Amino acid sequence: MLVRGAVLTVVLLGLVVFSVLLAKVTLTPSPASEDLVTSNLRPGRSLRQYAEDYTFLAACKQAGGNLLLGVPFGLLLPFFVPRRLRMIRMTLLTAVVMAVVELIQGALVTGRAFDIDDVILNTAGALLGYFVLGRRITHRYYMYADVPAPSERPTEPEPEPKRTPRPTARTKPARAKPAATKAASAKSAATKGTRTKPAATKGTGTKTAATKGTGTKKPRSLLDRVRTSIRGR
């Protein structure tokens, strides 16, 4: 958190210093060029004039100066612009700021005029600074700023040690019976299930038992009794 605040403070100070320099460069009156400078609302008109009427060094000075004037926008603005669509927002913000500066030049400053090509060159310089260095700096800044400090990280509970289960009595694994033994046992079980006692014998046994139980002795006659008594004598 302290590092993030320090970085933002340095960037803000740099933006303030750059604003002072920008105002000094763009809003300083130039009475000597009052009759030479005219407003330009056509994109590319001043650039053609630099190429045709100016010397090579003078053209590089004019065009390169406007490019360098926009580079700090690409380095400083990304720190204050939301991360979503950062490049587009930075480009639009640079174009708006420089258009306002050019309007102030044309309306209030002597020897200055509004030039749309200056706005284009300043915006191109902002994009150049962003792609060369600004994107890398802001990427690292957000990468380290999103990671909380060690003191701010929530303390996680220590994981409990896993308890190892006690060894139990070992049981011998059941041995698999061979296929021949299984087939023999299945066959014997089938034969045992099919063995039944014949019903006819059971029926005849009951019949004989019935006949034995129903048999009765005939009564003896008087003559037989006499004979048995004589024999007994």
JSON list of C-alpha atoms in Angstrom, two decimals:
[
{"chain": "A", "resi": 1, "resn": "MET", "atom": "CA", "xyz": [0.00, 0.00, 0.00]},
{"chain": "A", "resi": 2, "resn": "LEU", "atom": "CA", "xyz": [2.85, 2.41, 0.81]},
{"chain": "A", "resi": 3, "resn": "VAL", "atom": "CA", "xyz": [4.58, 1.61, -2.48]},
{"chain": "A", "resi": 4, "resn": "ARG", "atom": "CA", "xyz": [1.40, 2.28, -4.41]},
{"chain": "A", "resi": 5, "resn": "GLY", "atom": "CA", "xyz": [0.90, 5.65, -2.70]},
{"chain": "A", "resi": 6, "resn": "ALA", "atom": "CA", "xyz": [4.52, 6.63, -3.32]},
{"chain": "A", "resi": 7, "resn": "VAL", "atom": "CA", "xyz": [4.28, 5.75, -7.01]},
{"chain": "A", "resi": 8, "resn": "LEU", "atom": "CA", "xyz": [1.06, 7.74, -7.44]},
{"chain": "A", "resi": 9, "resn": "THR", "atom": "CA", "xyz": [2.62, 10.72, -5.65]},
{"chain": "A", "resi": 10, "resn": "VAL", "atom": "CA", "xyz": [5.64, 10.70, -7.95]},
{"chain": "A", "resi": 11, "resn": "VAL", "atom": "CA", "xyz": [3.43, 10.39, -11.04]},
{"chain": "A", "resi": 12, "resn": "LEU", "atom": "CA", "xyz": [1.22, 13.24, -9.84]},
{"chain": "A", "resi": 13, "resn": "LEU", "atom": "CA", "xyz": [4.22, 15.49, -9.28]},
{"chain": "A", "resi": 14, "resn": "GLY", "atom": "CA", "xyz": [5.50, 14.61, -12.75]},
{"chain": "A", "resi": 15, "resn": "LEU", "atom": "CA", "xyz": [2.11, 15.49, -14.22]},
{"chain": "A", "resi": 16, "resn": "VAL", "atom": "CA", "xyz": [2.15, 18.86, -12.46]},
{"chain": "A", "resi": 17, "resn": "VAL", "atom": "CA", "xyz": [5.66, 19.65, -13.70]},
{"chain": "A", "resi": 18, "resn": "PHE", "atom": "CA", "xyz": [4.70, 18.61, -17.22]},
{"chain": "A", "resi": 19, "resn": "SER", "atom": "CA", "xyz": [1.60, 20.84, -17.10]},
{"chain": "A", "resi": 20, "resn": "VAL", "atom": "CA", "xyz": [3.75, 23.84, -16.11]},
{"chain": "A", "resi": 21, "resn": "LEU", "atom": "CA", "xyz": [6.18, 23.15, -18.96]},
{"chain": "A", "resi": 22, "resn": "LEU", "atom": "CA", "xyz": [3.32, 22.65, -21.41]},
{"chain": "A", "resi": 23, "resn": "ALA", "atom": "CA", "xyz": [1.77, 25.95, -20.43]},
{"chain": "A", "resi": 24, "resn": "LYS", "atom": "CA", "xyz": [5.13, 27.72, -20.75]},
{"chain": "A", "resi": 25, "resn": "VAL", "atom": "CA", "xyz": [5.79, 26.28, -24.22]},
{"chain": "A", "resi": 26, "resn": "THR", "atom": "CA", "xyz": [2.32, 26.67, -25.71]},
{"chain": "A", "resi": 27, "resn": "LEU", "atom": "CA", "xyz": [0.90, 29.74, -23.96]},
{"chain": "A", "resi": 28, "resn": "THR", "atom": "CA", "xyz": [3.92, 32.06, -24.21]},
{"chain": "A", "resi": 29, "resn": "PRO", "atom": "CA", "xyz": [3.21, 35.00, -26.56]},
{"chain": "A", "resi": 30, "resn": "SER", "atom": "CA", "xyz": [5.26, 35.29, -29.79]},
{"chain": "A", "resi": 31, "resn": "PRO", "atom": "CA", "xyz": [4.75, 38.77, -31.29]},
{"chain": "A", "resi": 32, "resn": "ALA", "atom": "CA", "xyz": [7.38, 38.17, -34.00]},
{"chain": "A", "resi": 33, "resn": "SER", "atom": "CA", "xyz": [5.31, 35.44, -35.67]},
{"chain": "A", "resi": 34, "resn": "GLU", "atom": "CA", "xyz": [1.95, 37.23, -35.38]},
{"chain": "A", "resi": 35, "resn": "ASP", "atom": "CA", "xyz": [1.76, 37.99, -39.12]},
{"chain": "A", "resi": 36, "resn": "LEU", "atom": "CA", "xyz": [3.03, 34.55, -40.19]},
{"chain": "A", "resi": 37, "resn": "VAL", "atom": "CA", "xyz": [0.85, 32.23, -38.15]},
{"chain": "A", "resi": 38, "resn": "THR", "atom": "CA", "xyz": [-2.68, 31.39, -39.33]},
{"chain": "A", "resi": 39, "resn": "SER", "atom": "CA", "xyz": [-5.30, 29.00, -38.05]},
{"chain": "A", "resi": 40, "resn": "ASN", "atom": "CA", "xyz": [-5.44, 25.54, -39.62]},
{"chain": "A", "resi": 41, "resn": "LEU", "atom": "CA", "xyz": [-8.54, 23.36, -39.54]},
{"chain": "A", "resi": 42, "resn": "ARG", "atom": "CA", "xyz": [-7.49, 20.96, -42.33]},
{"chain": "A", "resi": 43, "resn": "PRO", "atom": "CA", "xyz": [-5.57, 17.86, -41.17]},
{"chain": "A", "resi": 44, "resn": "GLY", "atom": "CA", "xyz": [-2.22, 17.58, -42.99]},
{"chain": "A", "resi": 45, "resn": "ARG", "atom": "CA", "xyz": [-2.00, 21.15, -44.24]},
{"chain": "A", "resi": 46, "resn": "SER", "atom": "CA", "xyz": [0.76, 22.18, -41.81]},
{"chain": "A", "resi": 47, "resn": "LEU", "atom": "CA", "xyz": [2.60, 18.92, -42.38]},
{"chain": "A", "resi": 48, "resn": "ARG", "atom": "CA", "xyz": [2.75, 19.61, -46.12]},
{"chain": "A", "resi": 49, "resn": "GLN", "atom": "CA", "xyz": [3.97, 23.10, -45.37]},
{"chain": "A", "resi": 50, "resn": "TYR", "atom": "CA", "xyz": [6.76, 21.71, -43.19]},
{"chain": "A", "resi": 51, "resn": "ALA", "atom": "CA", "xyz": [7.85, 19.41, -46.01]},
{"chain": "A", "resi": 52, "resn": "GLU", "atom": "CA", "xyz": [7.69, 22.01, -48.79]},
{"chain": "A", "resi": 53, "resn": "ASP", "atom": "CA", "xyz": [8.62, 25.36, -47.25]},
{"chain": "A", "resi": 54, "resn": "TYR", "atom": "CA", "xyz": [10.80, 24.42, -44.28]},
{"chain": "A", "resi": 55, "resn": "THR", "atom": "CA", "xyz": [14.27, 23.04, -44.25]},
{"chain": "A", "resi": 56, "resn": "PHE", "atom": "CA", "xyz": [14.82, 19.49, -43.04]},
{"chain": "A", "resi": 57, "resn": "LEU", "atom": "CA", "xyz": [16.05, 20.58, -39.61]},
{"chain": "A", "resi": 58, "resn": "ALA", "atom": "CA", "xyz": [13.25, 23.13, -39.20]},
{"chain": "A", "resi": 59, "resn": "ALA", "atom": "CA", "xyz": [10.64, 20.55, -40.21]},
{"chain": "A", "resi": 60, "resn": "CYS", "atom": "CA", "xyz": [12.08, 17.99, -37.78]},
{"chain": "A", "resi": 61, "resn": "LYS", "atom": "CA", "xyz": [12.08, 20.64, -35.06]},
{"chain": "A", "resi": 62, "resn": "GLN", "atom": "CA", "xyz": [8.43, 21.54, -35.60]},
{"chain": "A", "resi": 63, "resn": "ALA", "atom": "CA", "xyz": [7.08, 18.02, -36.05]},
{"chain": "A", "resi": 64, "resn": "GLY", "atom": "CA", "xyz": [9.44, 16.39, -33.52]},
{"chain": "A", "resi": 65, "resn": "GLY", "atom": "CA", "xyz": [8.73, 19.05, -30.91]},
{"chain": "A", "resi": 66, "resn": "ASN", "atom": "CA", "xyz": [4.98, 18.38, -31.11]},
{"chain": "A", "resi": 67, "resn": "LEU", "atom": "CA", "xyz": [5.60, 14.62, -30.90]},
{"chain": "A", "resi": 68, "resn": "LEU", "atom": "CA", "xyz": [7.81, 14.94, -27.82]},
{"chain": "A", "resi": 69, "resn": "LEU", "atom": "CA", "xyz": [5.27, 17.26, -26.23]},
{"chain": "A", "resi": 70, "resn": "GLY", "atom": "CA", "xyz": [2.72, 14.43, -26.25]},
{"chain": "A", "resi": 71, "resn": "VAL", "atom": "CA", "xyz": [5.01, 11.66, -24.96]},
{"chain": "A", "resi": 72, "resn": "PRO", "atom": "CA", "xyz": [4.50, 12.48, -21.23]},
{"chain": "A", "resi": 73, "resn": "PHE", "atom": "CA", "xyz": [0.77, 11.93, -21.70]},
{"chain": "A", "resi": 74, "resn": "GLY", "atom": "CA", "xyz": [1.47, 8.33, -22.68]},
{"chain": "A", "resi": 75, "resn": "LEU", "atom": "CA", "xyz": [3.69, 7.84, -19.63]},
{"chain": "A", "resi": 76, "resn": "LEU", "atom": "CA", "xyz": [1.65, 9.55, -16.90]},
{"chain": "A", "resi": 77, "resn": "LEU", "atom": "CA", "xyz": [-2.03, 9.36, -17.85]},
{"chain": "A", "resi": 78, "resn": "PRO", "atom": "CA", "xyz": [-2.28, 5.51, -17.79]},
{"chain": "A", "resi": 79, "resn": "PHE", "atom": "CA", "xyz": [-1.75, 5.59, -14.00]},
{"chain": "A", "resi": 80, "resn": "PHE", "atom": "CA", "xyz": [-4.97, 7.59, -13.58]},
{"chain": "A", "resi": 81, "resn": "VAL", "atom": "CA", "xyz": [-7.04, 5.96, -16.32]},
{"chain": "A", "resi": 82, "resn": "PRO", "atom": "CA", "xyz": [-9.12, 2.80, -15.64]},
{"chain": "A", "resi": 83, "resn": "ARG", "atom": "CA", "xyz": [-7.55, -0.38, -16.89]},
{"chain": "A", "resi": 84, "resn": "ARG", "atom": "CA", "xyz": [-10.44, -1.19, -19.23]},
{"chain": "A", "resi": 85, "resn": "LEU", "atom": "CA", "xyz": [-9.86, 0.41, -22.66]},
{"chain": "A", "resi": 86, "resn": "ARG", "atom": "CA", "xyz": [-6.88, 2.25, -21.20]},
{"chain": "A", "resi": 87, "resn": "MET", "atom": "CA", "xyz": [-5.20, 3.09, -24.50]},
{"chain": "A", "resi": 88, "resn": "ILE", "atom": "CA", "xyz": [-8.38, 4.46, -26.09]},
{"chain": "A", "resi": 89, "resn": "ARG", "atom": "CA", "xyz": [-9.22, 6.58, -23.06]},
{"chain": "A", "resi": 90, "resn": "MET", "atom": "CA", "xyz": [-5.68, 7.90, -22.81]},
{"chain": "A", "resi": 91, "resn": "THR", "atom": "CA", "xyz": [-5.72, 8.82, -26.51]},
{"chain": "A", "resi": 92, "resn": "LEU", "atom": "CA", "xyz": [-9.05, 10.62, -26.28]},
{"chain": "A", "resi": 93, "resn": "LEU", "atom": "CA", "xyz": [-8.00, 12.47, -23.13]},
{"chain": "A", "resi": 94, "resn": "THR", "atom": "CA", "xyz": [-4.76, 13.63, -24.77]},
{"chain": "A", "resi": 95, "resn": "ALA", "atom": "CA", "xyz": [-6.62, 14.83, -27.86]},
{"chain": "A", "resi": 96, "resn": "VAL", "atom": "CA", "xyz": [-9.14, 16.77, -25.75]},
{"chain": "A", "resi": 97, "resn": "VAL", "atom": "CA", "xyz": [-6.47, 18.43, -23.59]},
{"chain": "A", "resi": 98, "resn": "MET", "atom": "CA", "xyz": [-4.35, 19.49, -26.56]},
{"chain": "A", "resi": 99, "resn": "ALA", "atom": "CA", "xyz": [-7.41, 20.75, -28.45]},
{"chain": "A", "resi": 100, "resn": "VAL", "atom": "CA", "xyz": [-8.28, 22.96, -25.47]},
{"chain": "A", "resi": 101, "resn": "VAL", "atom": "CA", "xyz": [-4.69, 24.24, -25.36]},
{"chain": "A", "resi": 102, "resn": "GLU", "atom": "CA", "xyz": [-4.78, 25.03, -29.08]},
{"chain": "A", "resi": 103, "resn": "LEU", "atom": "CA", "xyz": [-8.08, 26.88, -28.69]},
{"chain": "A", "resi": 104, "resn": "ILE", "atom": "CA", "xyz": [-6.64, 28.96, -25.85]},
{"chain": "A", "resi": 105, "resn": "GLN", "atom": "CA", "xyz": [-3.62, 29.73, -28.04]},
{"chain": "A", "resi": 106, "resn": "GLY", "atom": "CA", "xyz": [-5.75, 30.95, -30.91]},
{"chain": "A", "resi": 107, "resn": "ALA", "atom": "CA", "xyz": [-8.07, 33.00, -28.75]},
{"chain": "A", "resi": 108, "resn": "LEU", "atom": "CA", "xyz": [-5.82, 34.56, -26.08]},
{"chain": "A", "resi": 109, "resn": "VAL", "atom": "CA", "xyz": [-2.11, 34.26, -26.94]},
{"chain": "A", "resi": 110, "resn": "THR", "atom": "CA", "xyz": [-0.44, 36.69, -29.31]},
{"chain": "A", "resi": 111, "resn": "GLY", "atom": "CA", "xyz": [1.43, 35.08, -32.20]},
{"chain": "A", "resi": 112, "resn": "ARG", "atom": "CA", "xyz": [-0.28, 31.71, -31.65]},
{"chain": "A", "resi": 113, "resn": "ALA", "atom": "CA", "xyz": [-3.05, 30.06, -33.64]},
{"chain": "A", "resi": 114, "resn": "PHE", "atom": "CA", "xyz": [-5.15, 26.93, -33.54]},
{"chain": "A", "resi": 115, "resn": "ASP", "atom": "CA", "xyz": [-3.60, 24.13, -35.60]},
{"chain": "A", "resi": 116, "resn": "ILE", "atom": "CA", "xyz": [-5.30, 20.73, -35.93]},
{"chain": "A", "resi": 117, "resn": "ASP", "atom": "CA", "xyz": [-2.01, 19.15, -37.05]},
{"chain": "A", "resi": 118, "resn": "ASP", "atom": "CA", "xyz": [-0.45, 20.04, -33.70]},
{"chain": "A", "resi": 119, "resn": "VAL", "atom": "CA", "xyz": [-3.24, 18.14, -31.94]},
{"chain": "A", "resi": 120, "resn": "ILE", "atom": "CA", "xyz": [-2.64, 15.14, -34.22]},
{"chain": "A", "resi": 121, "resn": "LEU", "atom": "CA", "xyz": [1.11, 15.20, -33.58]},
{"chain": "A", "resi": 122, "resn": "ASN", "atom": "CA", "xyz": [0.64, 15.53, -29.81]},
{"chain": "A", "resi": 123, "resn": "THR", "atom": "CA", "xyz": [-1.77, 12.59, -29.76]},
{"chain": "A", "resi": 124, "resn": "ALA", "atom": "CA", "xyz": [0.64, 10.52, -31.88]},
{"chain": "A", "resi": 125, "resn": "GLY", "atom": "CA", "xyz": [3.41, 11.32, -29.39]},
{"chain": "A", "resi": 126, "resn": "ALA", "atom": "CA", "xyz": [1.21, 10.12, -26.52]},
{"chain": "A", "resi": 127, "resn": "LEU", "atom": "CA", "xyz": [0.61, 6.82, -28.32]},
{"chain": "A", "resi": 128, "resn": "LEU", "atom": "CA", "xyz": [4.33, 6.49, -29.04]},
{"chain": "A", "resi": 129, "resn": "GLY", "atom": "CA", "xyz": [5.24, 7.01, -25.38]},
{"chain": "A", "resi": 130, "resn": "TYR", "atom": "CA", "xyz": [2.55, 4.55, -24.28]},
{"chain": "A", "resi": 131, "resn": "PHE", "atom": "CA", "xyz": [3.66, 1.74, -26.59]},
{"chain": "A", "resi": 132, "resn": "VAL", "atom": "CA", "xyz": [7.39, 2.25, -26.00]},
{"chain": "A", "resi": 133, "resn": "LEU", "atom": "CA", "xyz": [7.46, 2.57, -22.21]},
{"chain": "A", "resi": 134, "resn": "GLY", "atom": "CA", "xyz": [4.16, 3.54, -20.62]},
{"chain": "A", "resi": 135, "resn": "ARG", "atom": "CA", "xyz": [2.43, 0.21, -21.18]},
{"chain": "A", "resi": 136, "resn": "ARG", "atom": "CA", "xyz": [5.24, -1.77, -19.51]},
{"chain": "A", "resi": 137, "resn": "ILE", "atom": "CA", "xyz": [5.45, 0.56, -16.51]},
{"chain": "A", "resi": 138, "resn": "THR", "atom": "CA", "xyz": [1.71, 0.58, -15.83]},
{"chain": "A", "resi": 139, "resn": "HIS", "atom": "CA", "xyz": [1.47, -3.19, -16.33]},
{"chain": "A", "resi": 140, "resn": "ARG", "atom": "CA", "xyz": [4.11, -3.82, -13.67]},
{"chain": "A", "resi": 141, "resn": "TYR", "atom": "CA", "xyz": [2.56, -1.22, -11.39]},
{"chain": "A", "resi": 142, "resn": "TYR", "atom": "CA", "xyz": [-0.88, -2.83, -11.48]},
{"chain": "A", "resi": 143, "resn": "MET", "atom": "CA", "xyz": [0.61, -6.33, -11.22]},
{"chain": "A", "resi": 144, "resn": "TYR", "atom": "CA", "xyz": [2.42, -5.49, -7.96]},
{"chain": "A", "resi": 145, "resn": "ALA", "atom": "CA", "xyz": [-0.31, -3.18, -6.65]},
{"chain": "A", "resi": 146, "resn": "ASP", "atom": "CA", "xyz": [-2.99, -5.87, -6.89]},
{"chain": "A", "resi": 147, "resn": "VAL", "atom": "CA", "xyz": [-0.96, -8.31, -4.74]},
{"chain": "A", "resi": 148, "resn": "PRO", "atom": "CA", "xyz": [-1.63, -7.58, -1.03]},
{"chain": "A", "resi": 149, "resn": "ALA", "atom": "CA", "xyz": [1.25, -7.04, 1.35]},
{"chain": "A", "resi": 150, "resn": "PRO", "atom": "CA", "xyz": [2.26, -9.92, 3.64]},
{"chain": "A", "resi": 151, "resn": "SER", "atom": "CA", "xyz": [0.71, -8.13, 6.66]},
{"chain": "A", "resi": 152, "resn": "GLU", "atom": "CA", "xyz": [-2.58, -7.63, 4.75]},
{"chain": "A", "resi": 153, "resn": "ARG", "atom": "CA", "xyz": [-2.93, -11.23, 3.61]},
{"chain": "A", "resi": 154, "resn": "PRO", "atom": "CA", "xyz": [-5.47, -13.26, 5.61]},
{"chain": "A", "resi": 155, "resn": "THR", "atom": "CA", "xyz": [-3.94, -15.88, 7.81]},
{"chain": "A", "resi": 156, "resn": "GLU", "atom": "CA", "xyz": [-4.93, -19.32, 6.70]},
{"chain": "A", "resi": 157, "resn": "PRO", "atom": "CA", "xyz": [-5.43, -22.04, 9.33]},
{"chain": "A", "resi": 158, "resn": "GLU", "atom": "CA", "xyz": [-2.77, -24.69, 9.37]},
{"chain": "A", "resi": 159, "resn": "PRO", "atom": "CA", "xyz": [-3.99, -28.01, 8.02]},
{"chain": "A", "resi": 160, "resn": "GLU", "atom": "CA", "xyz": [-4.50, -30.70, 10.65]},
{"chain": "A", "resi": 161, "resn": "PRO", "atom": "CA", "xyz": [-2.19, -33.72, 10.40]},
{"chain": "A", "resi": 162, "resn": "LYS", "atom": "CA", "xyz": [-3.82, -36.74, 8.89]},
{"chain": "A", "resi": 163, "resn": "ARG", "atom": "CA", "xyz": [-4.35, -39.63, 11.29]},
{"chain": "A", "resi": 164, "resn": "THR", "atom": "CA", "xyz": [-3.21, -42.98, 10.03]},
{"chain": "A", "resi": 165, "resn": "PRO", "atom": "CA", "xyz": [-5.69, -45.80, 10.83]},
{"chain": "A", "resi": 166, "resn": "ARG", "atom": "CA", "xyz": [-4.50, -48.58, 13.15]},
{"chain": "A", "resi": 167, "resn": "PRO", "atom": "CA", "xyz": [-3.66, -51.88, 11.49]},
{"chain": "A", "resi": 168, "resn": "THR", "atom": "CA", "xyz": [-6.45, -54.44, 11.85]},
{"chain": "A", "resi": 169, "resn": "ALA", "atom": "CA", "xyz": [-6.18, -58.21, 12.00]},
{"chain": "A", "resi": 170, "resn": "ARG", "atom": "CA", "xyz": [-5.28, -59.59, 8.67]},
{"chain": "A", "resi": 171, "resn": "THR", "atom": "CA", "xyz": [-7.81, -61.95, 7.16]},
{"chain": "A", "resi": 172, "resn": "LYS", "atom": "CA", "xyz": [-6.70, -64.57, 4.77]},
{"chain": "A", "resi": 173, "resn": "PRO", "atom": "CA", "xyz": [-8.18, -64.07, 1.37]},
{"chain": "A", "resi": 174, "resn": "ALA", "atom": "CA", "xyz": [-10.57, -66.76, 0.27]},
{"chain": "A", "resi": 175, "resn": "ARG", "atom": "CA", "xyz": [-8.95, -69.00, -2.22]},
{"chain": "A", "resi": 176, "resn": "ALA", "atom": "CA", "xyz": [-10.76, -69.27, -5.46]},
{"chain": "A", "resi": 177, "resn": "LYS", "atom": "CA", "xyz": [-11.98, -72.76, -6.23]},
{"chain": "A", "resi": 178, "resn": "PRO", "atom": "CA", "xyz": [-10.91, -74.16, -9.56]},
{"chain": "A", "resi": 179, "resn": "ALA", "atom": "CA", "xyz": [-13.45, -74.33, -12.31]},
{"chain": "A", "resi": 180, "resn": "ALA", "atom": "CA", "xyz": [-13.57, -78.17, -12.26]},
{"chain": "A", "resi": 181, "resn": "THR", "atom": "CA", "xyz": [-14.39, -78.24, -8.52]},
{"chain": "A", "resi": 182, "resn": "LYS", "atom": "CA", "xyz": [-17.12, -75.65, -8.97]},
{"chain": "A", "resi": 183, "resn": "ALA", "atom": "CA", "xyz": [-18.65, -77.63, -11.82]},
{"chain": "A", "resi": 184, "resn": "ALA", "atom": "CA", "xyz": [-18.60, -80.88, -9.75]},
{"chain": "A", "resi": 185, "resn": "SER", "atom": "CA", "xyz": [-20.21, -79.22, -6.71]},
{"chain": "A", "resi": 186, "resn": "ALA", "atom": "CA", "xyz": [-22.89, -77.69, -8.91]},
{"chain": "A", "resi": 187, "resn": "LYS", "atom": "CA", "xyz": [-23.60, -81.10, -10.48]},
{"chain": "A", "resi": 188, "resn": "SER", "atom": "CA", "xyz": [-23.86, -82.87, -7.11]},
{"chain": "A", "resi": 189, "resn": "ALA", "atom": "CA", "xyz": [-26.20, -80.16, -5.85]},
{"chain": "A", "resi": 190, "resn": "ALA", "atom": "CA", "xyz": [-28.38, -80.69, -8.91]},
{"chain": "A", "resi": 191, "resn": "THR", "atom": "CA", "xyz": [-28.51, -84.48, -8.39]},
{"chain": "A", "resi": 192, "resn": "LYS", "atom": "CA", "xyz": [-29.36, -84.08, -4.68]},
{"chain": "A", "resi": 193, "resn": "GLY", "atom": "CA", "xyz": [-32.18, -81.75, -5.55]},
{"chain": "A", "resi": 194, "resn": "THR", "atom": "CA", "xyz": [-33.66, -84.23, -8.07]},
{"chain": "A", "resi": 195, "resn": "ARG", "atom": "CA", "xyz": [-33.60, -87.31, -5.75]},
{"chain": "A", "resi": 196, "resn": "THR", "atom": "CA", "xyz": [-37.10, -88.06, -4.42]},
{"chain": "A", "resi": 197, "resn": "LYS", "atom": "CA", "xyz": [-38.65, -91.19, -2.86]},
{"chain": "A", "resi": 198, "resn": "PRO", "atom": "CA", "xyz": [-41.19, -92.98, -5.03]},
{"chain": "A", "resi": 199, "resn": "ALA", "atom": "CA", "xyz": [-44.76, -92.18, -4.10]},
{"chain": "A", "resi": 200, "resn": "ALA", "atom": "CA", "xyz": [-45.94, -95.71, -4.89]},
{"chain": "A", "resi": 201, "resn": "THR", "atom": "CA", "xyz": [-43.91, -97.28, -2.09]},
{"chain": "A", "resi": 202, "resn": "LYS", "atom": "CA", "xyz": [-45.15, -94.71, 0.36]},
{"chain": "A", "resi": 203, "resn": "GLY", "atom": "CA", "xyz": [-48.66, -95.41, -0.74]},
{"chain": "A", "resi": 204, "resn": "THR", "atom": "CA", "xyz": [-48.32, -99.18, -0.46]},
{"chain": "A", "resi": 205, "resn": "GLY", "atom": "CA", "xyz": [-46.72, -98.86, 2.95]},
{"chain": "A", "resi": 206, "resn": "THR", "atom": "CA", "xyz": [-49.67, -96.97, 4.24]},
{"chain": "A", "resi": 207, "resn": "LYS", "atom": "CA", "xyz": [-52.00, -99.51, 2.71]},
{"chain": "A", "resi": 208, "resn": "THR", "atom": "CA", "xyz": [-50.35, -102.45, 4.45]},
{"chain": "A", "resi": 209, "resn": "ALA", "atom": "CA", "xyz": [-50.31, -100.58, 7.68]},
{"chain": "A", "resi": 210, "resn": "ALA", "atom": "CA", "xyz": [-54.00, -100.00, 7.24]},
{"chain": "A", "resi": 211, "resn": "THR", "atom": "CA", "xyz": [-54.68, -103.66, 6.63]},
{"chain": "A", "resi": 212, "resn": "LYS", "atom": "CA", "xyz": [-52.64, -104.66, 9.70]},
{"chain": "A", "resi": 213, "resn": "GLY", "atom": "CA", "xyz": [-54.43, -102.22, 11.85]},
{"chain": "A", "resi": 214, "resn": "THR", "atom": "CA", "xyz": [-57.94, -103.36, 10.71]},
{"chain": "A", "resi": 215, "resn": "GLY", "atom": "CA", "xyz": [-57.38, -107.19, 11.16]},
{"chain": "A", "resi": 216, "resn": "THR", "atom": "CA", "xyz": [-59.75, -108.80, 13.95]},
{"chain": "A", "resi": 217, "resn": "LYS", "atom": "CA", "xyz": [-59.94, -112.39, 15.46]},
{"chain": "A", "resi": 218, "resn": "LYS", "atom": "CA", "xyz": [-63.07, -114.54, 14.81]},
{"chain": "A", "resi": 219, "resn": "PRO", "atom": "CA", "xyz": [-65.03, -115.78, 17.92]},
{"chain": "A", "resi": 220, "resn": "ARG", "atom": "CA", "xyz": [-64.34, -119.47, 18.97]},
{"chain": "A", "resi": 221, "resn": "SER", "atom": "CA", "xyz": [-67.23, -122.03, 19.02]},
{"chain": "A", "resi": 222, "resn": "LEU", "atom": "CA", "xyz": [-68.25, -124.21, 22.00]},
{"chain": "A", "resi": 223, "resn": "LEU", "atom": "CA", "xyz": [-67.01, -127.41, 20.40]},
{"chain": "A", "resi": 224, "resn": "ASP", "atom": "CA", "xyz": [-63.52, -125.95, 19.94]},
{"chain": "A", "resi": 225, "resn": "ARG", "atom": "CA", "xyz": [-63.40, -124.94, 23.57]},
{"chain": "A", "resi": 226, "resn": "VAL", "atom": "CA", "xyz": [-64.22, -128.54, 24.67]},
{"chain": "A", "resi": 227, "resn": "ARG", "atom": "CA", "xyz": [-61.57, -129.97, 22.40]},
{"chain": "A", "resi": 228, "resn": "THR", "atom": "CA", "xyz": [-58.95, -127.64, 23.74]},
{"chain": "A", "resi": 229, "resn": "SER", "atom": "CA", "xyz": [-59.85, -128.45, 27.29]},
{"chain": "A", "resi": 230, "resn": "ILE", "atom": "CA", "xyz": [-59.64, -132.27, 26.66]},
{"chain": "A", "resi": 231, "resn": "ARG", "atom": "CA", "xyz": [-56.28, -131.86, 25.06]},
{"chain": "A", "resi": 232, "resn": "GLY", "atom": "CA", "xyz": [-55.13, -129.86, 27.95]},
{"chain": "A", "resi": 233, "resn": "ARG", "atom": "CA", "xyz": [-55.96, -132.68, 30.27]}
]
